[in-house]
Coordinates of C-alpha atoms and ligand atoms in Angstrom, one line a residue:
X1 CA 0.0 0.0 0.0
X2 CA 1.3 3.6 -0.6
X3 CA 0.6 5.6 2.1
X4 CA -1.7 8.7 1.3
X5 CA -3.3 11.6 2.7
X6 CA -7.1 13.1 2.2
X7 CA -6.6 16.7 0.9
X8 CA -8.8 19.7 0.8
X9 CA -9.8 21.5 -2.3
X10 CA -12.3 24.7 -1.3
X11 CA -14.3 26.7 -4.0
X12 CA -12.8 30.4 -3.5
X13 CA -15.8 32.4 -2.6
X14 CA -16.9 34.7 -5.5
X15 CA -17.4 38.4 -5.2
X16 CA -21.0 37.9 -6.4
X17 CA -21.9 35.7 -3.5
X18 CA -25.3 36.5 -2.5
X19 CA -28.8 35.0 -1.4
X20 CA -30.9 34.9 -4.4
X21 CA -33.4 32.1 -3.1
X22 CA -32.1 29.9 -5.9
X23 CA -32.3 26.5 -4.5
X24 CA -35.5 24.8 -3.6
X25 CA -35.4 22.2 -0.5
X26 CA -32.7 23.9 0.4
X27 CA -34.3 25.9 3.8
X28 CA -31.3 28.0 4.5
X29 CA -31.6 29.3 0.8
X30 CA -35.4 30.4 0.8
X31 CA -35.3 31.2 4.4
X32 CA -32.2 34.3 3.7
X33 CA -33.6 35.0 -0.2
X34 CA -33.2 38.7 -0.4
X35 CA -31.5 39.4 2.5
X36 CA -27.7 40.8 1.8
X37 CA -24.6 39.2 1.9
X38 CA -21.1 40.3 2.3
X39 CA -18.7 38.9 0.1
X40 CA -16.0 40.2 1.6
X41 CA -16.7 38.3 5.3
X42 CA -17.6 34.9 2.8
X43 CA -14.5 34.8 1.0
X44 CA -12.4 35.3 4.2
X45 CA -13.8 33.2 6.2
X46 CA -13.8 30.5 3.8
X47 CA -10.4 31.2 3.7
X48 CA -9.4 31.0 7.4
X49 CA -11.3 27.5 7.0
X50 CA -8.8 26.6 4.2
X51 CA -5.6 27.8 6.7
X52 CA -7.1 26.0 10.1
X53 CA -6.9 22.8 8.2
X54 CA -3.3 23.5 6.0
X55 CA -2.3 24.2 9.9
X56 CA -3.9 20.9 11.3
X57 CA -1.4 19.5 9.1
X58 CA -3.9 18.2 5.8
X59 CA -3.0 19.4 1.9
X60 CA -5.0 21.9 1.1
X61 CA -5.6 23.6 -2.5
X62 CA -8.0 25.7 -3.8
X63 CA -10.3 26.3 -6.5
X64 CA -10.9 29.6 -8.8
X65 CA -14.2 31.0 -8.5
X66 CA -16.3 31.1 -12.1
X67 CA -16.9 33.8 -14.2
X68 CA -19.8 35.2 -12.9
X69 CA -22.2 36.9 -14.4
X70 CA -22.0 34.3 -16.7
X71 CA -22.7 36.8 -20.0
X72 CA -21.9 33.5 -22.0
X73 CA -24.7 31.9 -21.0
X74 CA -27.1 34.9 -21.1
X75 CA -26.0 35.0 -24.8
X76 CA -27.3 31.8 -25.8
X77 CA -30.6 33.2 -24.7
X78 CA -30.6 35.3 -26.9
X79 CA -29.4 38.5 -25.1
X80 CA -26.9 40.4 -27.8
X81 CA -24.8 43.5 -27.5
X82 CA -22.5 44.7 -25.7
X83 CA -22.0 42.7 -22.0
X84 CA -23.1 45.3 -19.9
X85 CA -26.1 45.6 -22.5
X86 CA -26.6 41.0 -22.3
X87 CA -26.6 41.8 -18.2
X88 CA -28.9 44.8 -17.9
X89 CA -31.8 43.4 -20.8
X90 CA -31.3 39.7 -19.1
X91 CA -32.3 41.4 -15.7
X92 CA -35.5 43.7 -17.1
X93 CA -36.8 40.4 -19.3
X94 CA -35.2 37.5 -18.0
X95 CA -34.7 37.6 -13.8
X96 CA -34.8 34.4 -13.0
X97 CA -32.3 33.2 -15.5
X98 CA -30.2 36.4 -14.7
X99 CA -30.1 35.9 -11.2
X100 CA -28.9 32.0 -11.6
X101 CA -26.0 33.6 -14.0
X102 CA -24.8 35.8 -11.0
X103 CA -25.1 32.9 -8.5
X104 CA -21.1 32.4 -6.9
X105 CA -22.7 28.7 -5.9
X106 CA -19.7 26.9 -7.6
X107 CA -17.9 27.9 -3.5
X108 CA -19.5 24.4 -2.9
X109 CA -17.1 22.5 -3.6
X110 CA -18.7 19.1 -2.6
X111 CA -20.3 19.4 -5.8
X112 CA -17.7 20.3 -7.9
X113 CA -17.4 16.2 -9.0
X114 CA -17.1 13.1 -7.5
X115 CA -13.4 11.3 -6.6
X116 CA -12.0 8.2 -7.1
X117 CA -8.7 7.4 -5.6
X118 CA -5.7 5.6 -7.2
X119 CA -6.3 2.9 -4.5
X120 CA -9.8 2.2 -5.4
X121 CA -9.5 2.4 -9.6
X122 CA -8.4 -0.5 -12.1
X123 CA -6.1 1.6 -13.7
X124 CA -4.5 3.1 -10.6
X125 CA -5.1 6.9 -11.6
X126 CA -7.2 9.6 -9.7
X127 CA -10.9 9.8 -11.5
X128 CA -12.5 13.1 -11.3
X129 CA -16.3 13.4 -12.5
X130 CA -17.8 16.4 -12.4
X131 CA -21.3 16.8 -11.4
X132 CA -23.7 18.3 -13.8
X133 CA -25.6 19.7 -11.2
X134 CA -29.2 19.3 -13.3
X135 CA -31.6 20.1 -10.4
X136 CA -30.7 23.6 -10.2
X137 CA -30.3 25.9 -13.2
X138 CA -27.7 28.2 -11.5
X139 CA -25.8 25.0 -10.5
X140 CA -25.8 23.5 -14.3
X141 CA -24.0 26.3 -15.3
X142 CA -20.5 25.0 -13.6
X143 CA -19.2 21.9 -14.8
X144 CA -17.5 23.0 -17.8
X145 CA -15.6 25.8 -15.6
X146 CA -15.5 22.9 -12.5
X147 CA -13.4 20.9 -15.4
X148 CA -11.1 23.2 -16.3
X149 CA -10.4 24.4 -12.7
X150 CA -9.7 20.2 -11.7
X151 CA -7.6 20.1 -15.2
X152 CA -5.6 23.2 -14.3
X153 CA -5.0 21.3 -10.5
X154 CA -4.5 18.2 -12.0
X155 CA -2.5 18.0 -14.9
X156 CA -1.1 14.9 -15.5
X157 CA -2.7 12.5 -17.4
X158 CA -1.0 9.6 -16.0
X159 CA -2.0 10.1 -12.7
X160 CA -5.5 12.0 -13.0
X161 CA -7.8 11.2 -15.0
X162 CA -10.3 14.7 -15.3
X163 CA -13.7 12.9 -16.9
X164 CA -16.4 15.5 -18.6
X165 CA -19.8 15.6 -16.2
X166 CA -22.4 12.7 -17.4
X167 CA -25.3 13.8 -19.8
X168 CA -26.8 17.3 -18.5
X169 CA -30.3 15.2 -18.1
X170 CA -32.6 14.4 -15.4
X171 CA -32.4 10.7 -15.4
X172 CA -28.7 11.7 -14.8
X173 CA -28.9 14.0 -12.0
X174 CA -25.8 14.2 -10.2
X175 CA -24.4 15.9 -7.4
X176 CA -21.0 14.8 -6.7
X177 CA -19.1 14.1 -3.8
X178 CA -22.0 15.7 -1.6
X179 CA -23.6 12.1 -2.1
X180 CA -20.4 10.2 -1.7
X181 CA -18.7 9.0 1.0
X182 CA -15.6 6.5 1.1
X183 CA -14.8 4.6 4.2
X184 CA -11.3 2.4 5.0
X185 CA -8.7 1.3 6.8
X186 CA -6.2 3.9 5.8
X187 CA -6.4 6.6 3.2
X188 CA -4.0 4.8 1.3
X189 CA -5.6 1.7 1.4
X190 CA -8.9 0.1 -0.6
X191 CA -11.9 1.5 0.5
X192 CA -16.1 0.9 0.5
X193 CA -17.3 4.1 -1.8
X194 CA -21.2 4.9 -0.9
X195 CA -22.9 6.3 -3.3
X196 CA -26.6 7.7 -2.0
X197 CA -29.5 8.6 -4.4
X198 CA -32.6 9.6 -3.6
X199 CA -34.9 8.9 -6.7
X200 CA -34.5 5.9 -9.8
X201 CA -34.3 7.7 -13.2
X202 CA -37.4 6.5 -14.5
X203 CA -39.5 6.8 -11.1
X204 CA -42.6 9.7 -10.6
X205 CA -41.2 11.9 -8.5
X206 CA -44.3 14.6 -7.3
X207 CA -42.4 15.2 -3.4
X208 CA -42.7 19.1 -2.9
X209 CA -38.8 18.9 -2.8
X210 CA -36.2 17.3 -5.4
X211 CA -34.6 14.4 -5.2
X212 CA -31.4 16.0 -6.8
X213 CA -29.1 12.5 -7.4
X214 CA -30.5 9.4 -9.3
X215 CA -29.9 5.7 -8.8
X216 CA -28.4 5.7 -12.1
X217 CA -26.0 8.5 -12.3
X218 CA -24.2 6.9 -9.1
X219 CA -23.7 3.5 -11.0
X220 CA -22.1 5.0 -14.1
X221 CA -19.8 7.1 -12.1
X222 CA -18.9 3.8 -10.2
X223 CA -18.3 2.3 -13.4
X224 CA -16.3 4.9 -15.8
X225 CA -14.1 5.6 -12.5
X226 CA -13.7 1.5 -12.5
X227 CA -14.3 2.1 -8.9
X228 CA -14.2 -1.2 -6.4
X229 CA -16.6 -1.9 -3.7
X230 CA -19.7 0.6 -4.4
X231 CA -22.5 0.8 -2.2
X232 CA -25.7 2.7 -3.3
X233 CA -27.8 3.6 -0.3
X234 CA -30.8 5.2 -0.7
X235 CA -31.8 8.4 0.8
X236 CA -34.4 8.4 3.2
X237 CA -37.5 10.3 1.7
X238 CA -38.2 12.1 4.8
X239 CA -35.2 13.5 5.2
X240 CA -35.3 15.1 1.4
X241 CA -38.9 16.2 2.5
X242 CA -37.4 17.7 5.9
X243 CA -35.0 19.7 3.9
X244 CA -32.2 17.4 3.4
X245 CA -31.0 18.0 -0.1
X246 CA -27.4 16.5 0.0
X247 CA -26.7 13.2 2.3
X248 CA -23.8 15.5 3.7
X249 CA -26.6 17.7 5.7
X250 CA -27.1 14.3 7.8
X251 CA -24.4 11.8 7.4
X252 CA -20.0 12.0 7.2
X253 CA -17.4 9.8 7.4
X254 CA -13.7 9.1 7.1
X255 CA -11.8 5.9 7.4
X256 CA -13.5 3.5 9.7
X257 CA -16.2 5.8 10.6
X258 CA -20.0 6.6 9.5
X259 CA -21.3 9.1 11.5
X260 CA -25.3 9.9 10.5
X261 CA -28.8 10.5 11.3
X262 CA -31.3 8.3 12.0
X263 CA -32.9 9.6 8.9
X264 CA -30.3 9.6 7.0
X265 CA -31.4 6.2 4.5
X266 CA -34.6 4.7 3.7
X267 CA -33.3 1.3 5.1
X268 CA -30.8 1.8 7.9
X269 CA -30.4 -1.8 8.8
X270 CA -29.9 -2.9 4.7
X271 CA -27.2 0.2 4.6
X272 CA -25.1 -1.4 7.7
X273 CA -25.2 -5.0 6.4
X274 CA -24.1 -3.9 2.9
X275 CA -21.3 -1.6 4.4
X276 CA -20.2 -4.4 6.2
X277 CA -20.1 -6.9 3.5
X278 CA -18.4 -4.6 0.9
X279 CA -15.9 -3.7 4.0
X280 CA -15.2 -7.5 4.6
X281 CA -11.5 -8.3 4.6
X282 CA -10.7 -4.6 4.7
X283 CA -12.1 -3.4 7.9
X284 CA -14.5 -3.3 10.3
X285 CA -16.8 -0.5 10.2
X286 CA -18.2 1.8 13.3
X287 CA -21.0 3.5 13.1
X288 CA -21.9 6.5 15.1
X289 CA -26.1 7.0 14.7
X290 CA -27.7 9.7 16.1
X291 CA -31.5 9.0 17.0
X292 CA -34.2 11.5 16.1
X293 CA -34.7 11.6 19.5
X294 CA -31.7 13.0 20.6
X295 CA -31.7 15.3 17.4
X296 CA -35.1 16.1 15.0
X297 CA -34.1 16.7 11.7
X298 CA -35.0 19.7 12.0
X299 CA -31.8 21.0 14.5
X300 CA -29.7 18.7 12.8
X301 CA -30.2 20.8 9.3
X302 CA -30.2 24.1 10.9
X303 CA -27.3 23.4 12.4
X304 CA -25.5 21.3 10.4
X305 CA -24.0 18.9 12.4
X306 CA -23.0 16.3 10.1
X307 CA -22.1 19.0 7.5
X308 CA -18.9 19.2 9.5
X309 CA -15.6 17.5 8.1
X310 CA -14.2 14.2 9.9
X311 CA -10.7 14.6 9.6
X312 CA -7.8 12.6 10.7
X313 CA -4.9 15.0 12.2
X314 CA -1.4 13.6 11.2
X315 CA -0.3 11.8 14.3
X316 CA -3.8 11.8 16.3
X317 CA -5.2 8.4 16.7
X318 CA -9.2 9.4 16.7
X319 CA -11.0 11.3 14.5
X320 CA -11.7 15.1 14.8
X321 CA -15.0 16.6 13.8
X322 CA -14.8 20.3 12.8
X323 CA -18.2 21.7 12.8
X324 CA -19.8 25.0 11.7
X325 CA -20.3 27.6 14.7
X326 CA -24.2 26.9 14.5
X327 CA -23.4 23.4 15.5
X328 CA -22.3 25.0 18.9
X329 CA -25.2 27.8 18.9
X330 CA -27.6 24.7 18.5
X331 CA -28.7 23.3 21.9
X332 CA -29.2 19.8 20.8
X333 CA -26.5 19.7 18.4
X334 CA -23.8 21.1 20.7
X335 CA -24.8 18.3 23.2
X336 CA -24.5 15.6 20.6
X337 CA -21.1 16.9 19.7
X338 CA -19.8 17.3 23.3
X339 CA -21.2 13.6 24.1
X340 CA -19.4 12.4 20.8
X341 CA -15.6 14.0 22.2
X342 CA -16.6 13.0 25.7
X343 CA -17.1 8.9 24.7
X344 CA -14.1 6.7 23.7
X345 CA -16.1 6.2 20.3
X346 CA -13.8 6.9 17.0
X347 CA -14.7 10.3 17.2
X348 CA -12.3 12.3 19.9
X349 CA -12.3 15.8 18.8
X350 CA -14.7 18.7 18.2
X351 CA -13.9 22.2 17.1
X352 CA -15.4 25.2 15.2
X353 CA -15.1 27.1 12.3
X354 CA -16.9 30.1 11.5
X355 CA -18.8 29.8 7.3
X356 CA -21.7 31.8 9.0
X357 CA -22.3 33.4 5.1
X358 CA -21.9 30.4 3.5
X359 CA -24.3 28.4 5.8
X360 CA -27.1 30.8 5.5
X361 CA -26.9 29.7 1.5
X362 CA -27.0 25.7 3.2
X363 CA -23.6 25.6 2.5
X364 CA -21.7 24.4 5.7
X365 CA -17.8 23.7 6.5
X366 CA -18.3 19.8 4.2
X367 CA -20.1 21.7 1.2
X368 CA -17.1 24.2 0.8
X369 CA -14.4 21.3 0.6
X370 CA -13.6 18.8 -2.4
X371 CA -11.9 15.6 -0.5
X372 CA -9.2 14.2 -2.6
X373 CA -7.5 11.4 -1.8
X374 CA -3.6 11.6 -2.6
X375 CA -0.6 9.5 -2.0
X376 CA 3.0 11.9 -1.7
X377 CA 4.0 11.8 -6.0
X378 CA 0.3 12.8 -6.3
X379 CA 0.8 15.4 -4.8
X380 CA 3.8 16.4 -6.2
X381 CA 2.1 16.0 -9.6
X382 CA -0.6 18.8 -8.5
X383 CA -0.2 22.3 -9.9
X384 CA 1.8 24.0 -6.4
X385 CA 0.5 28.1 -6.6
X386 CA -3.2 26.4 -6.0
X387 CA -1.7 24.9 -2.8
X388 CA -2.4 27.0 0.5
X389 CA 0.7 27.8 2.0
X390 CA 0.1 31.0 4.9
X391 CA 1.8 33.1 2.3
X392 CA -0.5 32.4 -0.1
X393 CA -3.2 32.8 2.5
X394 CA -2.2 36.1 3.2
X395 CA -1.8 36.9 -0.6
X396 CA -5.5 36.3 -1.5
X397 CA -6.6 37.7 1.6
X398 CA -4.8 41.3 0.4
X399 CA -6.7 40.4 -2.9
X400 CA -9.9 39.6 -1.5
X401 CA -9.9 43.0 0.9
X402 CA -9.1 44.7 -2.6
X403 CA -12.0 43.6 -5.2
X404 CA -14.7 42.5 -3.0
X405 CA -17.7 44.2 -1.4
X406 CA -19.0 44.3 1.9
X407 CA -22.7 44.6 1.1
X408 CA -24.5 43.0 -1.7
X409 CA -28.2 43.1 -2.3
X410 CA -29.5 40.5 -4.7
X411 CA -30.7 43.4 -7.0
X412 CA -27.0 45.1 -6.9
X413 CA -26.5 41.8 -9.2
X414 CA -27.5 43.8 -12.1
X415 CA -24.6 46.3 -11.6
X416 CA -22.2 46.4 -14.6
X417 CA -19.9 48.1 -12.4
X418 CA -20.1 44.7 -9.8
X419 CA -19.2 42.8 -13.6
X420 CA -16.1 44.6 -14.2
X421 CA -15.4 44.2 -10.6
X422 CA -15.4 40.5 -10.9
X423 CA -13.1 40.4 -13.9
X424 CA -10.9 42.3 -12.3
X425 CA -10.4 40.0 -9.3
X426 CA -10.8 37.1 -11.5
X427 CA -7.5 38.5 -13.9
X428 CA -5.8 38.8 -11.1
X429 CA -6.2 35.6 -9.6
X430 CA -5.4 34.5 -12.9
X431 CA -1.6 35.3 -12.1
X432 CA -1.9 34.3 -8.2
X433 CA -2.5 30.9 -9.1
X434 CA -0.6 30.2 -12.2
X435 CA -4.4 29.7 -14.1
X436 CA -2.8 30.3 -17.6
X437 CA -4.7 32.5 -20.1
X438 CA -7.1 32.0 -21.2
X439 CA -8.9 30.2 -18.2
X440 CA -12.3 32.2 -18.1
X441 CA -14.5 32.7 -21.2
X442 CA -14.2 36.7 -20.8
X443 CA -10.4 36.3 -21.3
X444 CA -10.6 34.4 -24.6
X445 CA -12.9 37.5 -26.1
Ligands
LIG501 O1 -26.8 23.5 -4.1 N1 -27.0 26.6 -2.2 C1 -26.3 25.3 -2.5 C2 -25.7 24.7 -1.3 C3 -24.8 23.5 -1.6 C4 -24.4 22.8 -0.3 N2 -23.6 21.7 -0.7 C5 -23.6 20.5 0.0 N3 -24.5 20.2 0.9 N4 -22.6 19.7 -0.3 C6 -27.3 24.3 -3.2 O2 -28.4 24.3 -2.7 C7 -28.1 28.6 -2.8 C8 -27.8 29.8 -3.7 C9 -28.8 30.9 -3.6 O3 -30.0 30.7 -3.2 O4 -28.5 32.1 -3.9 C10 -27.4 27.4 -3.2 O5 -27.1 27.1 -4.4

């Protein structure tokens, strides 16, 4: 076995971050629609989450924001003239399609594809998928950015292989790592991969609330990514009807570990038994399940206690659990959490990190973070100006403090001047993390 470690890729906040109401079944999202954001806060906080983890000792890289507005796509609507002219005639006749091309949701970087790695695929490379993100029109619009960003942090073919998204359709509906979750001895070893859905492509599906990942979509990325030991849970319908529109709002895990919700899957007792039969030979599984009666679904989404990321710190032996601050404002959730560091479970560690404008989008510390799985050449092989050292911390952070606002209403997304704003910071970044040219449609004219 080579020994590996699970890195960290965030999505780089975007200076049109905002709260548009864009995602249905996603509470957080209606709940803040309208209110305004600050960009400014988001981006730096996301990025003090990115340093607390390069500084617990875990690789951490990051990932460019998209070119947002998205005129592009506003053009193939017909929208003509110059760009300020596409954004300002999209707003007045098209809102709801303007507002998804401002959306900065590409931050969540769960989404950003699903990961295979080297120790789990045939051929012994890294698979990337990226998720088309069909459910949500603002999402759809990433995937071809989310591949270049993955191509540009993972260049070599021999090692990564960078797959285009599956068919944009709804019997493909995918949503990445969100719905994924990989469990094993040691990174570096074999591991179970658990892919949850929460509809079959061909079933009726009249829930008020989506069911954003099919049945389907999880078996073909099992199969292009040649992946070994797939499971395919099913999402509990309740919890998608209580608001839960990722499994990573109510279940983690790393290495041995499953930590979820009672509601988490529609059979609880199938999903242990087929964990434990994939995980035969490999390891033995532990599973930490929290009972509705300790937490209702409904603390455990506001809070988003299992939205938190289960990492092992080089040279601890348990796990730690690093949880958004609401986890901690949240009766219930906080006394779950102190019960879980208190016990001699797998679990020995709680802290907190502060995403307070990401959550109120439903996006908590997990969403933010792509996990990638990398032995030490893999890494080497990765492109080093996206890595987070402090220095490039502090670099973005001067950057971020120069381009981005501190208040932004969702109709200040019509602003031209915001547009020329974001290229701006976008051209920059550009340089800061050795993008190329011609990264972003805008810089290709
Ligand atoms: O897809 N929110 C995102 C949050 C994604 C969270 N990711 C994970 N759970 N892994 C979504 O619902 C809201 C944007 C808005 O309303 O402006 C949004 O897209």
């Amino acid at each position: 076995m080579t020994p590996a470690l699970e890195a960290n890729a965030d999505g780089l906040i975007g200076p049109t971050h905002s709260y548009a109401g864009l995602s249905p079944g996603n509470l957080a999202s209606s709940l803040n629609k309208g209110e305004a954001s600050n960009p400014r806060a988001a981006v730096l906080q996301g990025l003090d989450k990115m340093k607390t983890l390069a500084d617990l000792g875990l690789p951490q890289y990051v990932l460019p924001p998209h070119e947002r507005p998205d005129i592009p796509f506003l053009r193939t609507l017909g929208f003509t003239g110059s760009d300020a002219a596409v954004l300002e005639r999209a707003w007045k006749e098209a809102p709801g399609f303007a507002a998804a091309a401002c959306s900065a949701s590409p931050m969540w970087a769960a989404n950003a594809a699903t990961v295979t790695p080297s120790a789990d695929a045939a051929d012994g490379r890294v698979h990337f998928t990226p998720a088309n993100l069909h459910t949500n029109l603002h999402r759809s619009l990433e995937h071809q950015q989310t591949k270049r960003a993955l191509d540009a942090l993972f260049p070599d073919p021999t090692r990564f292989a960078v797959h285009d998204a599956l068919p944009a359709v709804a019997h493909l509906a995918d949503e990445g790592a969100a719905n994924h979750v990989r469990l094993c001895a040691e990174h570096g070893a074999p591991g179970v991969n658990l892919l949850v859905w929460g509809r079959e492509a061909f079933e009726p599906w009249a829930d008020a609330f989506p069911a954003r990942q099919t049945h389907e979509a999880s078996q073909a990325i099992a199969r292009r990514h040649q992946a070994g030991r797939p499971v395919f849970p099913r999402q509990s319908r309740a919890a998608i009807a209580g608001g839960t529109f990722h499994n990573d709002v109510v279940c983690v895990g790393a290495l041995d570990t499953l930590f979820f919700h009672e509601l988490a899957f529609e059979d609880t007792t199938g999903t242990r038994a087929a964990i434990r039969a994939a995980a035969d030979g490999l390891f033995e599984p532990q599973f930490v399940e929290v009972s509705l009666a300790d937490l209702p679904l409904a603390d455990a989404i506001s809070s988003y206690l299992f939205n938190s990321m289960l990492v092992q710190i080089p040279g601890e032996d348990r796990l730690t659990l690093i949880c958004p601050t609401e986890t901690r404002d949240n009766p219930r959730s906080h006394a779950v959490a102190q019960s879980l560091a208190a016990s001699n479970g797998p679990i020995g560690a709680v802290r907190y990190v502060d995403v307070r404008q990401s959550m109120r989008n439903g996006g908590g510390p997990a969403c933010l973070r792509l996990r990638v799985v990398l032995t030490g050449a893999e890494q080497a092989a990765t492109n080093p100006a996206m890595r987070l050292t402090d220095a490039l911390h502090a670099r973005l952070s001067t950057w971020a403090n120069r381009w981005y606002r501190e208040s932004l209403r969702p109709a200040d997304l019509a602003d031209p001047q915001l547009l020329a704003e974001s290229r701006g910071a976008l051209d920059e970044l550009c340089t800061i993390l050795d993008l190329g040219t011609g990264f972003y449609p805008f810089q290709r004219g």
